[in-house]
PDB file of C-alpha atoms and ligand atoms in Angstrom:
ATOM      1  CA  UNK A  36     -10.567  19.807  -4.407  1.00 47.00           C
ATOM      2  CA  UNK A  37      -7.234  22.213  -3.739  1.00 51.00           C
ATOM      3  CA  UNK A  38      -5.321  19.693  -1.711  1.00 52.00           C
ATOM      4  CA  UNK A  39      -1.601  18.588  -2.195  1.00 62.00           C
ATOM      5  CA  UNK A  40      -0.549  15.447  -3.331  1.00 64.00           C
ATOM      6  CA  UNK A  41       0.563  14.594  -0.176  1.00 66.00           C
ATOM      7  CA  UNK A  42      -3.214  14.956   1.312  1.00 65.00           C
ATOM      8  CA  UNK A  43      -4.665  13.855  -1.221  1.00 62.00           C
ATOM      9  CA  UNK A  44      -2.382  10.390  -0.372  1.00 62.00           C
ATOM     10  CA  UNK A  45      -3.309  10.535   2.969  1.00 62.00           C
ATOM     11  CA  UNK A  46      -6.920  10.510   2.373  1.00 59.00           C
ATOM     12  CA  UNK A  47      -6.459   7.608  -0.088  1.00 59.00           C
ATOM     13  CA  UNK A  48      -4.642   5.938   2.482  1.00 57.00           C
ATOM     14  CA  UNK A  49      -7.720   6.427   4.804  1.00 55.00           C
ATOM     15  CA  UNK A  50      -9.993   4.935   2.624  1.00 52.00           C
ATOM     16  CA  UNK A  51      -7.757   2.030   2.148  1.00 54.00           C
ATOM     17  CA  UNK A  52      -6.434   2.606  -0.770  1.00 60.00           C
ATOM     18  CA  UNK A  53      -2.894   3.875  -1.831  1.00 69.00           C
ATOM     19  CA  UNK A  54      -1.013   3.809  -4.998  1.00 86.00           C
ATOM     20  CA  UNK A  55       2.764   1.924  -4.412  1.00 92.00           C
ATOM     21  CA  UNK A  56       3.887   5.277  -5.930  1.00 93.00           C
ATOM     22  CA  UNK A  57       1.920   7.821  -3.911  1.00 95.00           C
ATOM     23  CA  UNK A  58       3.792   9.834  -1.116  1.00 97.00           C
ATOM     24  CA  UNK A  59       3.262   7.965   2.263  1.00 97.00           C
ATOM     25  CA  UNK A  60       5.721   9.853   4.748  1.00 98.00           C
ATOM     26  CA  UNK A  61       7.516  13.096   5.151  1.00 98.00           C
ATOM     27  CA  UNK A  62      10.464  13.191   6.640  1.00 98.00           C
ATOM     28  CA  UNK A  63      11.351  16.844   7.679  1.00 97.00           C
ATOM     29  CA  UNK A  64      14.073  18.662   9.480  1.00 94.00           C
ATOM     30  CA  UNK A  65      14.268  22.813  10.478  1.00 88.00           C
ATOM     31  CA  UNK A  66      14.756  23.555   6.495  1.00 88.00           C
ATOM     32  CA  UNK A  67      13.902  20.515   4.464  1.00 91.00           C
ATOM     33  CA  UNK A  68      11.275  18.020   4.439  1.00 96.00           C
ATOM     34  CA  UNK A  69      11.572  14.796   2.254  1.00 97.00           C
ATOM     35  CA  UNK A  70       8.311  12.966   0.819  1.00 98.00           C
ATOM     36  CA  UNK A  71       8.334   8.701   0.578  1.00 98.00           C
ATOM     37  CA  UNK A  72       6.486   6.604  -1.438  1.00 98.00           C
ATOM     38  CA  UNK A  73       5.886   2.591  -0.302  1.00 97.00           C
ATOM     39  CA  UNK A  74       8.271   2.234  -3.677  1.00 97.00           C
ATOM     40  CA  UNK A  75      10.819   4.358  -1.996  1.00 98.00           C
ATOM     41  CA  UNK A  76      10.742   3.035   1.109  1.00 98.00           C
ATOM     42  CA  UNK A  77      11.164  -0.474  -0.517  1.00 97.00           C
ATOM     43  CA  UNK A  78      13.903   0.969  -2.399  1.00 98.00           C
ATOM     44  CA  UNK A  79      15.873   0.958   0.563  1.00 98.00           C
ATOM     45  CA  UNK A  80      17.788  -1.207   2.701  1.00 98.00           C
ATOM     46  CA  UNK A  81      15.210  -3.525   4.211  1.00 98.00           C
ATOM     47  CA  UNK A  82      16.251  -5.156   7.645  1.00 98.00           C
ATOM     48  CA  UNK A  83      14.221  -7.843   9.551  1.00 98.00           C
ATOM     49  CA  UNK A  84      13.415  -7.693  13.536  1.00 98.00           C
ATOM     50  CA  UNK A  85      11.772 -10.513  15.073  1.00 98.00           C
ATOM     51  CA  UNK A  86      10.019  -9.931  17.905  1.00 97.00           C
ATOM     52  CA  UNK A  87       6.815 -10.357  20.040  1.00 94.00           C
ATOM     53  CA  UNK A  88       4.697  -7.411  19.995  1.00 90.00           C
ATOM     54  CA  UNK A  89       1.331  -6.278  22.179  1.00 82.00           C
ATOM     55  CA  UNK A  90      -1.012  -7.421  19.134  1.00 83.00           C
ATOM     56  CA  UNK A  91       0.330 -10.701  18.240  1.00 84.00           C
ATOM     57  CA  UNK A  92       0.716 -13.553  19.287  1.00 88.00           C
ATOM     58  CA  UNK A  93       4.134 -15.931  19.646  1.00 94.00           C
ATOM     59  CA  UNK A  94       7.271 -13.747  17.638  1.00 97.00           C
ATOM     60  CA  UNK A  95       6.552 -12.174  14.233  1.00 97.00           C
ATOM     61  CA  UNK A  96       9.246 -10.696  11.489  1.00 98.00           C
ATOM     62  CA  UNK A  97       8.612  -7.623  10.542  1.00 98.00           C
ATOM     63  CA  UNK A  98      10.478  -6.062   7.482  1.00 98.00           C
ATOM     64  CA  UNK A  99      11.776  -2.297   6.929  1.00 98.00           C
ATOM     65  CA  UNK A 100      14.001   0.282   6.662  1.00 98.00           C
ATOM     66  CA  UNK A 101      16.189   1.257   9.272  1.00 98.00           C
ATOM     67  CA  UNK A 102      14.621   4.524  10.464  1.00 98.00           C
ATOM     68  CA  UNK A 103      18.215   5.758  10.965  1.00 97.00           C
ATOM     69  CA  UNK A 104      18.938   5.939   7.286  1.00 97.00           C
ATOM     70  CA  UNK A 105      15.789   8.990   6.595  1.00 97.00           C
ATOM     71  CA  UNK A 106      18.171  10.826   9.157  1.00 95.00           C
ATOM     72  CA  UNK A 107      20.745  13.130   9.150  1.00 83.00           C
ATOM     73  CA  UNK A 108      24.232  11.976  10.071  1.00 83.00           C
ATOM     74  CA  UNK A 109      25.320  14.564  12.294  1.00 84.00           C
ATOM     75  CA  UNK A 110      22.137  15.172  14.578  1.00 92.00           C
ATOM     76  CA  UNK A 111      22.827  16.082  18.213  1.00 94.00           C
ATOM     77  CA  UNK A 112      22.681  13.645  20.797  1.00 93.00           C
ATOM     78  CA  UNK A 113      19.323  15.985  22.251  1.00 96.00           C
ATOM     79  CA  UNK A 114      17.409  15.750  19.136  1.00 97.00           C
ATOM     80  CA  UNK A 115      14.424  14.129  19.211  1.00 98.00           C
ATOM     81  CA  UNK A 116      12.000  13.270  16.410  1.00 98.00           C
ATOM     82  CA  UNK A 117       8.116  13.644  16.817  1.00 98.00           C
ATOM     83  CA  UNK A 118       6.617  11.078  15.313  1.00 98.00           C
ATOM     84  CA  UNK A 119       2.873  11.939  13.918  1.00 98.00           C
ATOM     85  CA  UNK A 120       0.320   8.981  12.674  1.00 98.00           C
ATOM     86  CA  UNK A 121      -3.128   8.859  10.970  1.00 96.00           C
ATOM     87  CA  UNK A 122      -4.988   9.308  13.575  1.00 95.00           C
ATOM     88  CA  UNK A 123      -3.161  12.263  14.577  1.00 96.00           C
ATOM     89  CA  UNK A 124      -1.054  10.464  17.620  1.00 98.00           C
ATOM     90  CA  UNK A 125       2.156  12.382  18.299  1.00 98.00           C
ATOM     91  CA  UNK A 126       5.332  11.252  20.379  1.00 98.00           C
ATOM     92  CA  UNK A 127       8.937  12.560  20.838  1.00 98.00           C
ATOM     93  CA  UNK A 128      11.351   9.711  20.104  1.00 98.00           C
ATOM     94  CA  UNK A 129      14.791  10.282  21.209  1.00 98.00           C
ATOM     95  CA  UNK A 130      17.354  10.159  18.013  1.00 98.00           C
ATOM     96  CA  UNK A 131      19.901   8.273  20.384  1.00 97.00           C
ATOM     97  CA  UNK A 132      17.022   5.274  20.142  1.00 98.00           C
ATOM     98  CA  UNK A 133      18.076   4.867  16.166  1.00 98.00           C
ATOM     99  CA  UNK A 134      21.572   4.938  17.042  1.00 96.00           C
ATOM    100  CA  UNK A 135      21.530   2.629  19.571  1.00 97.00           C
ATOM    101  CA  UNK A 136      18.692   0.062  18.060  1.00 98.00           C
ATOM    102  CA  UNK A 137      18.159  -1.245  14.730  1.00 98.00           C
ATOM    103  CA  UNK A 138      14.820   0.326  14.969  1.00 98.00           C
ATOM    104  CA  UNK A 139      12.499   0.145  11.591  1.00 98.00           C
ATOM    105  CA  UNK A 140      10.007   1.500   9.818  1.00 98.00           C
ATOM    106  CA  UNK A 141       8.389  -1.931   9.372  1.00 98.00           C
ATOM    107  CA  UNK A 142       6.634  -2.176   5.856  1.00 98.00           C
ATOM    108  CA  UNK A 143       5.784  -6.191   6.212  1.00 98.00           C
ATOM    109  CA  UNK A 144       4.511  -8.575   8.837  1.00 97.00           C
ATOM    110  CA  UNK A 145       5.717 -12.180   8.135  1.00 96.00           C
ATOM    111  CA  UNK A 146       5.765 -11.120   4.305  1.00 97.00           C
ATOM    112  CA  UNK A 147       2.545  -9.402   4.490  1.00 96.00           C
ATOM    113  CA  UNK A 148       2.642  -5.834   3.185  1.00 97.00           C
ATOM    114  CA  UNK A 149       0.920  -3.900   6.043  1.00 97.00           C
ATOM    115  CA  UNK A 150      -2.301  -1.836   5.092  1.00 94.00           C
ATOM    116  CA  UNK A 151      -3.199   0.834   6.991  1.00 91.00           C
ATOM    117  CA  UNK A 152      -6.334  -1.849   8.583  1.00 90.00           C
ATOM    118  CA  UNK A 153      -3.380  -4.267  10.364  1.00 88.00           C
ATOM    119  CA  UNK A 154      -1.143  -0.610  11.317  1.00 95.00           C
ATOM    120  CA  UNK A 155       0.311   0.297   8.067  1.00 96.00           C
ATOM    121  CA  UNK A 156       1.436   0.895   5.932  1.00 96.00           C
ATOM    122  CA  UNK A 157       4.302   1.834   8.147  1.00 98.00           C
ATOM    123  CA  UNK A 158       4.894   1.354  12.062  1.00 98.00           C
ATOM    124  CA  UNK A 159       7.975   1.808  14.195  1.00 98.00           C
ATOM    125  CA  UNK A 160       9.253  -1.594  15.269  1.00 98.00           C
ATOM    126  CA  UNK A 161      11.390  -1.973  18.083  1.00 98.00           C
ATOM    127  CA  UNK A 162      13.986  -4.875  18.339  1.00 98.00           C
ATOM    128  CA  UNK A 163      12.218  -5.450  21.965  1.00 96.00           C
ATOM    129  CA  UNK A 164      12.982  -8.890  22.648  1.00 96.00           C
ATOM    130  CA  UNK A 165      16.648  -8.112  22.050  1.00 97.00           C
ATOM    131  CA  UNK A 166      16.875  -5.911  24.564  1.00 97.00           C
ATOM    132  CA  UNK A 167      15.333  -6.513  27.737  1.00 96.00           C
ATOM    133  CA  UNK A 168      15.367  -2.698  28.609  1.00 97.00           C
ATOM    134  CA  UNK A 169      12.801  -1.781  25.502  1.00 97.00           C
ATOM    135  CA  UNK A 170      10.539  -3.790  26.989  1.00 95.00           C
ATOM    136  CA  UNK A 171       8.769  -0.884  28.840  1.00 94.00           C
ATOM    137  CA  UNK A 172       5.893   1.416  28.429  1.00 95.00           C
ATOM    138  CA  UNK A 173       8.251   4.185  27.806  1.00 95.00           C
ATOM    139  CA  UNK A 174       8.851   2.539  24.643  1.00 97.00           C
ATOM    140  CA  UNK A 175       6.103   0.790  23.677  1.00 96.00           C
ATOM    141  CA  UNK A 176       4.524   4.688  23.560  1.00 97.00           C
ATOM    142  CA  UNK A 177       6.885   4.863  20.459  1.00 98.00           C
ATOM    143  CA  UNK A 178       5.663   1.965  18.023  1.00 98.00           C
ATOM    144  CA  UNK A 179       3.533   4.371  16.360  1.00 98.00           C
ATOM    145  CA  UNK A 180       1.473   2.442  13.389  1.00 98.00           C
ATOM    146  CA  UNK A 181      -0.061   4.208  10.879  1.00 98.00           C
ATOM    147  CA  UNK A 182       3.036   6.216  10.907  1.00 98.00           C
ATOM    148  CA  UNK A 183       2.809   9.478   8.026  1.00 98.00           C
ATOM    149  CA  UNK A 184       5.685  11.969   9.702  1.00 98.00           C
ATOM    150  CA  UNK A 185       8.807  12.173  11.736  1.00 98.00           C
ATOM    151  CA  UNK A 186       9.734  15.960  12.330  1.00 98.00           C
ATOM    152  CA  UNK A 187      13.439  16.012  13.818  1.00 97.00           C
ATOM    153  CA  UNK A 188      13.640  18.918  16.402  1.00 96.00           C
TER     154      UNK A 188
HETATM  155  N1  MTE B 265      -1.059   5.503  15.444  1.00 72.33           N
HETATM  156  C1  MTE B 265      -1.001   5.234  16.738  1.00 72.33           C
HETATM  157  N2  MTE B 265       0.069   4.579  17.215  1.00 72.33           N
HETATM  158  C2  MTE B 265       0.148   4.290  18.532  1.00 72.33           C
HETATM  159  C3  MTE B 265      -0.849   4.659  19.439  1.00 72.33           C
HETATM  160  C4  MTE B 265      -1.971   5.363  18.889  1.00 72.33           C
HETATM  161  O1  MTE B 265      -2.923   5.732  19.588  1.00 72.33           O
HETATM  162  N3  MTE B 265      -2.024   5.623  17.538  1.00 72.33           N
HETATM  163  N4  MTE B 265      -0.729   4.360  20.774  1.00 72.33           N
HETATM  164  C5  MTE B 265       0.647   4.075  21.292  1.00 72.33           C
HETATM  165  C6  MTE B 265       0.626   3.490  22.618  1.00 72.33           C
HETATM  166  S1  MTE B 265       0.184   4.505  23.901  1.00 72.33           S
HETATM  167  C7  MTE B 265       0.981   2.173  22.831  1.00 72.33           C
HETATM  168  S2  MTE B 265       1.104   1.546  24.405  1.00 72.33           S
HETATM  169  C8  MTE B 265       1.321   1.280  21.708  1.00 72.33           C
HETATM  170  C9  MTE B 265       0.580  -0.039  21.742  1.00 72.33           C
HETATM  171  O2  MTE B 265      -0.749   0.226  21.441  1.00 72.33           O
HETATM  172  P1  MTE B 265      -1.700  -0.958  20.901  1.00 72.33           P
HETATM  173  O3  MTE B 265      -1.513  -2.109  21.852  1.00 72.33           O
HETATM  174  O4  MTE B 265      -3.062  -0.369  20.931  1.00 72.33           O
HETATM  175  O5  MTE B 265      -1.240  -1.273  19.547  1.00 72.33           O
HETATM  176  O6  MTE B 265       1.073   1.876  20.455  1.00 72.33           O
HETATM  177  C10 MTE B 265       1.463   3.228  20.333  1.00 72.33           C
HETATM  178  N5  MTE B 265       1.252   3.623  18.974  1.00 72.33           N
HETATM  179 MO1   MO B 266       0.038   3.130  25.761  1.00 72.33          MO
END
Protein backbone atom coordinates (compact mmCIF):
# COMPACT_ATOMS: atom_id res chain seq x y z
CA UNK A 1 0.00 0.00 0.00
CA UNK A 2 1.56 3.74 -0.95
CA UNK A 3 0.65 5.39 2.30
CA UNK A 4 2.98 7.53 4.61
CA UNK A 5 4.14 6.57 7.77
CA UNK A 6 2.05 8.84 9.31
CA UNK A 7 -1.22 6.94 7.78
CA UNK A 8 -0.06 4.06 8.00
CA UNK A 9 0.11 5.00 12.12
CA UNK A 10 -3.15 6.20 12.03
CA UNK A 11 -4.65 3.14 10.69
CA UNK A 12 -2.69 1.09 13.26
CA UNK A 13 -4.01 3.27 15.75
CA UNK A 14 -7.57 2.41 14.45
CA UNK A 15 -7.19 -1.04 14.77
CA UNK A 16 -5.89 -0.66 18.21
CA UNK A 17 -2.68 -1.07 17.83
CA UNK A 18 0.29 1.47 17.81
CA UNK A 19 3.94 1.11 18.19
CA UNK A 20 5.32 3.60 21.36
CA UNK A 21 7.57 4.81 18.49
CA UNK A 22 5.11 5.36 15.65
CA UNK A 23 4.06 9.04 14.78
CA UNK A 24 0.76 9.83 16.70
CA UNK A 25 0.28 13.73 16.11
CA UNK A 26 1.31 16.47 13.80
CA UNK A 27 1.71 19.54 14.94
CA UNK A 28 1.76 22.10 11.99
CA UNK A 29 1.98 25.79 11.49
CA UNK A 30 1.73 27.98 7.83
CA UNK A 31 5.38 26.42 6.87
CA UNK A 32 6.24 23.56 9.15
CA UNK A 33 4.53 20.68 10.51
CA UNK A 34 6.13 18.54 13.36
CA UNK A 35 5.31 14.63 13.72
CA UNK A 36 5.04 12.98 17.65
CA UNK A 37 5.45 9.72 18.70
CA UNK A 38 3.72 8.46 22.33
CA UNK A 39 7.78 8.26 23.14
CA UNK A 40 8.04 11.87 22.28
CA UNK A 41 5.28 13.05 23.82
CA UNK A 42 6.46 11.21 27.04
CA UNK A 43 9.69 12.75 26.48
CA UNK A 44 8.32 15.86 27.53
CA UNK A 45 7.37 17.71 30.47
CA UNK A 46 4.43 15.76 31.86
CA UNK A 47 1.98 17.86 34.13
CA UNK A 48 -1.02 16.41 36.10
CA UNK A 49 -4.74 18.06 36.12
CA UNK A 50 -7.23 16.65 38.32
CA UNK A 51 -10.47 17.11 37.46
CA UNK A 52 -14.05 15.72 36.95
CA UNK A 53 -14.85 15.16 33.45
CA UNK A 54 -18.38 14.24 31.44
CA UNK A 55 -17.29 10.39 31.31
CA UNK A 56 -16.18 9.72 34.73
CA UNK A 57 -17.16 9.56 37.63
CA UNK A 58 -15.84 11.48 41.10
CA UNK A 59 -12.20 13.52 39.98
CA UNK A 60 -9.61 11.67 37.88
CA UNK A 61 -5.69 12.71 37.17
CA UNK A 62 -4.90 12.82 33.99
CA UNK A 63 -1.17 13.09 32.87
CA UNK A 64 0.43 15.12 29.79
CA UNK A 65 2.18 17.58 28.17
CA UNK A 66 1.34 21.01 28.35
CA UNK A 67 -0.14 21.66 24.90
CA UNK A 68 1.56 25.09 25.10
CA UNK A 69 5.02 23.67 24.78
CA UNK A 70 4.21 22.01 20.74
CA UNK A 71 3.61 25.88 20.19
CA UNK A 72 5.30 28.64 18.98
CA UNK A 73 6.33 31.36 21.41
CA UNK A 74 5.39 34.34 19.65
CA UNK A 75 1.81 33.42 18.20
CA UNK A 76 -0.71 36.27 18.02
CA UNK A 77 -3.20 36.71 20.51
CA UNK A 78 -5.99 35.83 17.30
CA UNK A 79 -4.50 32.58 16.48
CA UNK A 80 -6.39 29.79 16.91
CA UNK A 81 -5.51 26.12 16.52
CA UNK A 82 -7.94 23.55 14.82
CA UNK A 83 -7.82 20.67 16.49
CA UNK A 84 -8.63 17.39 14.19
CA UNK A 85 -9.35 13.72 15.87
CA UNK A 86 -9.85 10.14 14.55
CA UNK A 87 -12.98 10.34 13.76
CA UNK A 88 -12.46 13.33 11.79
CA UNK A 89 -14.02 15.95 14.56
CA UNK A 90 -12.60 19.43 14.01
CA UNK A 91 -12.69 22.56 16.44
CA UNK A 92 -10.94 26.00 16.58
CA UNK A 93 -9.32 26.39 20.00
CA UNK A 94 -8.28 29.79 20.83
CA UNK A 95 -4.23 29.91 21.51
CA UNK A 96 -5.00 32.46 24.44
CA UNK A 97 -6.73 29.08 26.15
CA UNK A 98 -2.91 27.53 26.46
CA UNK A 99 -1.70 30.67 27.76
CA UNK A 100 -4.08 31.21 30.16
CA UNK A 101 -4.68 27.31 31.35
CA UNK A 102 -2.37 24.61 31.99
CA UNK A 103 -4.23 22.79 29.36
CA UNK A 104 -2.74 19.11 28.31
CA UNK A 105 -2.50 16.75 25.96
CA UNK A 106 -3.41 14.05 28.51
CA UNK A 107 -1.50 10.70 27.71
CA UNK A 108 -2.72 8.82 31.16
CA UNK A 109 -5.86 8.45 33.20
CA UNK A 110 -5.03 7.67 36.90
CA UNK A 111 -1.72 5.98 35.50
CA UNK A 112 -3.45 4.27 32.77
CA UNK A 113 -1.91 4.91 29.36
CA UNK A 114 -5.00 5.88 27.27
CA UNK A 115 -5.76 3.68 24.09
CA UNK A 116 -7.52 5.01 21.51
CA UNK A 117 -10.87 2.56 23.04
CA UNK A 118 -10.98 4.90 26.55
CA UNK A 119 -10.12 8.42 24.07
CA UNK A 120 -6.53 8.05 23.39
CA UNK A 121 -4.08 7.94 23.00
CA UNK A 122 -4.22 11.65 23.41
CA UNK A 123 -7.19 14.08 24.51
CA UNK A 124 -7.20 17.74 25.44
CA UNK A 125 -7.77 18.07 29.17
CA UNK A 126 -8.96 21.10 30.61
CA UNK A 127 -8.07 22.15 34.26
CA UNK A 128 -12.11 22.61 34.56
CA UNK A 129 -12.64 22.33 38.10
CA UNK A 130 -10.04 25.04 38.63
CA UNK A 131 -11.74 27.38 36.96
CA UNK A 132 -15.28 27.76 37.32
CA UNK A 133 -15.55 29.64 33.90
CA UNK A 134 -14.29 26.32 31.77
CA UNK A 135 -17.00 24.72 32.99
CA UNK A 136 -19.17 25.45 29.87
CA UNK A 137 -20.16 23.89 26.66
CA UNK A 138 -18.03 26.31 24.87
CA UNK A 139 -15.27 24.43 26.25
CA UNK A 140 -16.18 21.20 26.78
CA UNK A 141 -16.52 21.35 22.58
CA UNK A 142 -12.63 21.48 22.92
CA UNK A 143 -11.62 18.17 24.89
CA UNK A 144 -11.15 16.52 21.71
CA UNK A 145 -10.05 12.63 22.42
CA UNK A 146 -8.62 10.73 19.95
CA UNK A 147 -6.70 13.80 19.21
CA UNK A 148 -4.08 13.21 15.78
CA UNK A 149 -3.59 17.20 14.70
CA UNK A 150 -3.53 20.74 15.86
CA UNK A 151 -3.08 23.13 12.76
CA UNK A 152 -2.26 26.76 14.21
CA UNK A 153 -3.95 29.38 11.88
N1 LIG B 1 -12.79 12.96 18.91
C1 LIG B 1 -13.86 13.62 19.32
N2 LIG B 1 -13.74 14.46 20.37
C2 LIG B 1 -14.82 15.14 20.81
C3 LIG B 1 -16.07 15.02 20.21
C4 LIG B 1 -16.16 14.12 19.10
O1 LIG B 1 -17.22 13.93 18.49
N3 LIG B 1 -15.04 13.43 18.68
N4 LIG B 1 -17.15 15.74 20.68
C5 LIG B 1 -16.85 16.96 21.50
C6 LIG B 1 -18.02 17.46 22.18
S1 LIG B 1 -19.21 18.20 21.23
C7 LIG B 1 -18.15 17.37 23.56
S2 LIG B 1 -19.46 18.11 24.36
C8 LIG B 1 -17.14 16.69 24.38
C9 LIG B 1 -17.72 15.68 25.34
O2 LIG B 1 -18.18 14.60 24.58
P1 LIG B 1 -18.39 13.17 25.27
O3 LIG B 1 -19.20 13.42 26.51
O4 LIG B 1 -19.10 12.37 24.24
O5 LIG B 1 -17.05 12.65 25.58
O6 LIG B 1 -16.17 16.03 23.60
C10 LIG B 1 -15.70 16.74 22.47
N5 LIG B 1 -14.65 15.97 21.88
MO1 LIG C 1 -20.98 18.62 22.66
Amino acid sequence: MNTTPFLAAVFALSAGAVAAQDAILTVSGADSATTYSHDDLMALPQHRVATTTSVTDGVVAFDGFLIRALLGDDLPDDAVVVATALNDYQVEIPVTDFARYDVIGALSMDGETLSPRDKGPIWIVYPRDDHPELQDIRYDTRWVWQLVSLQVQ
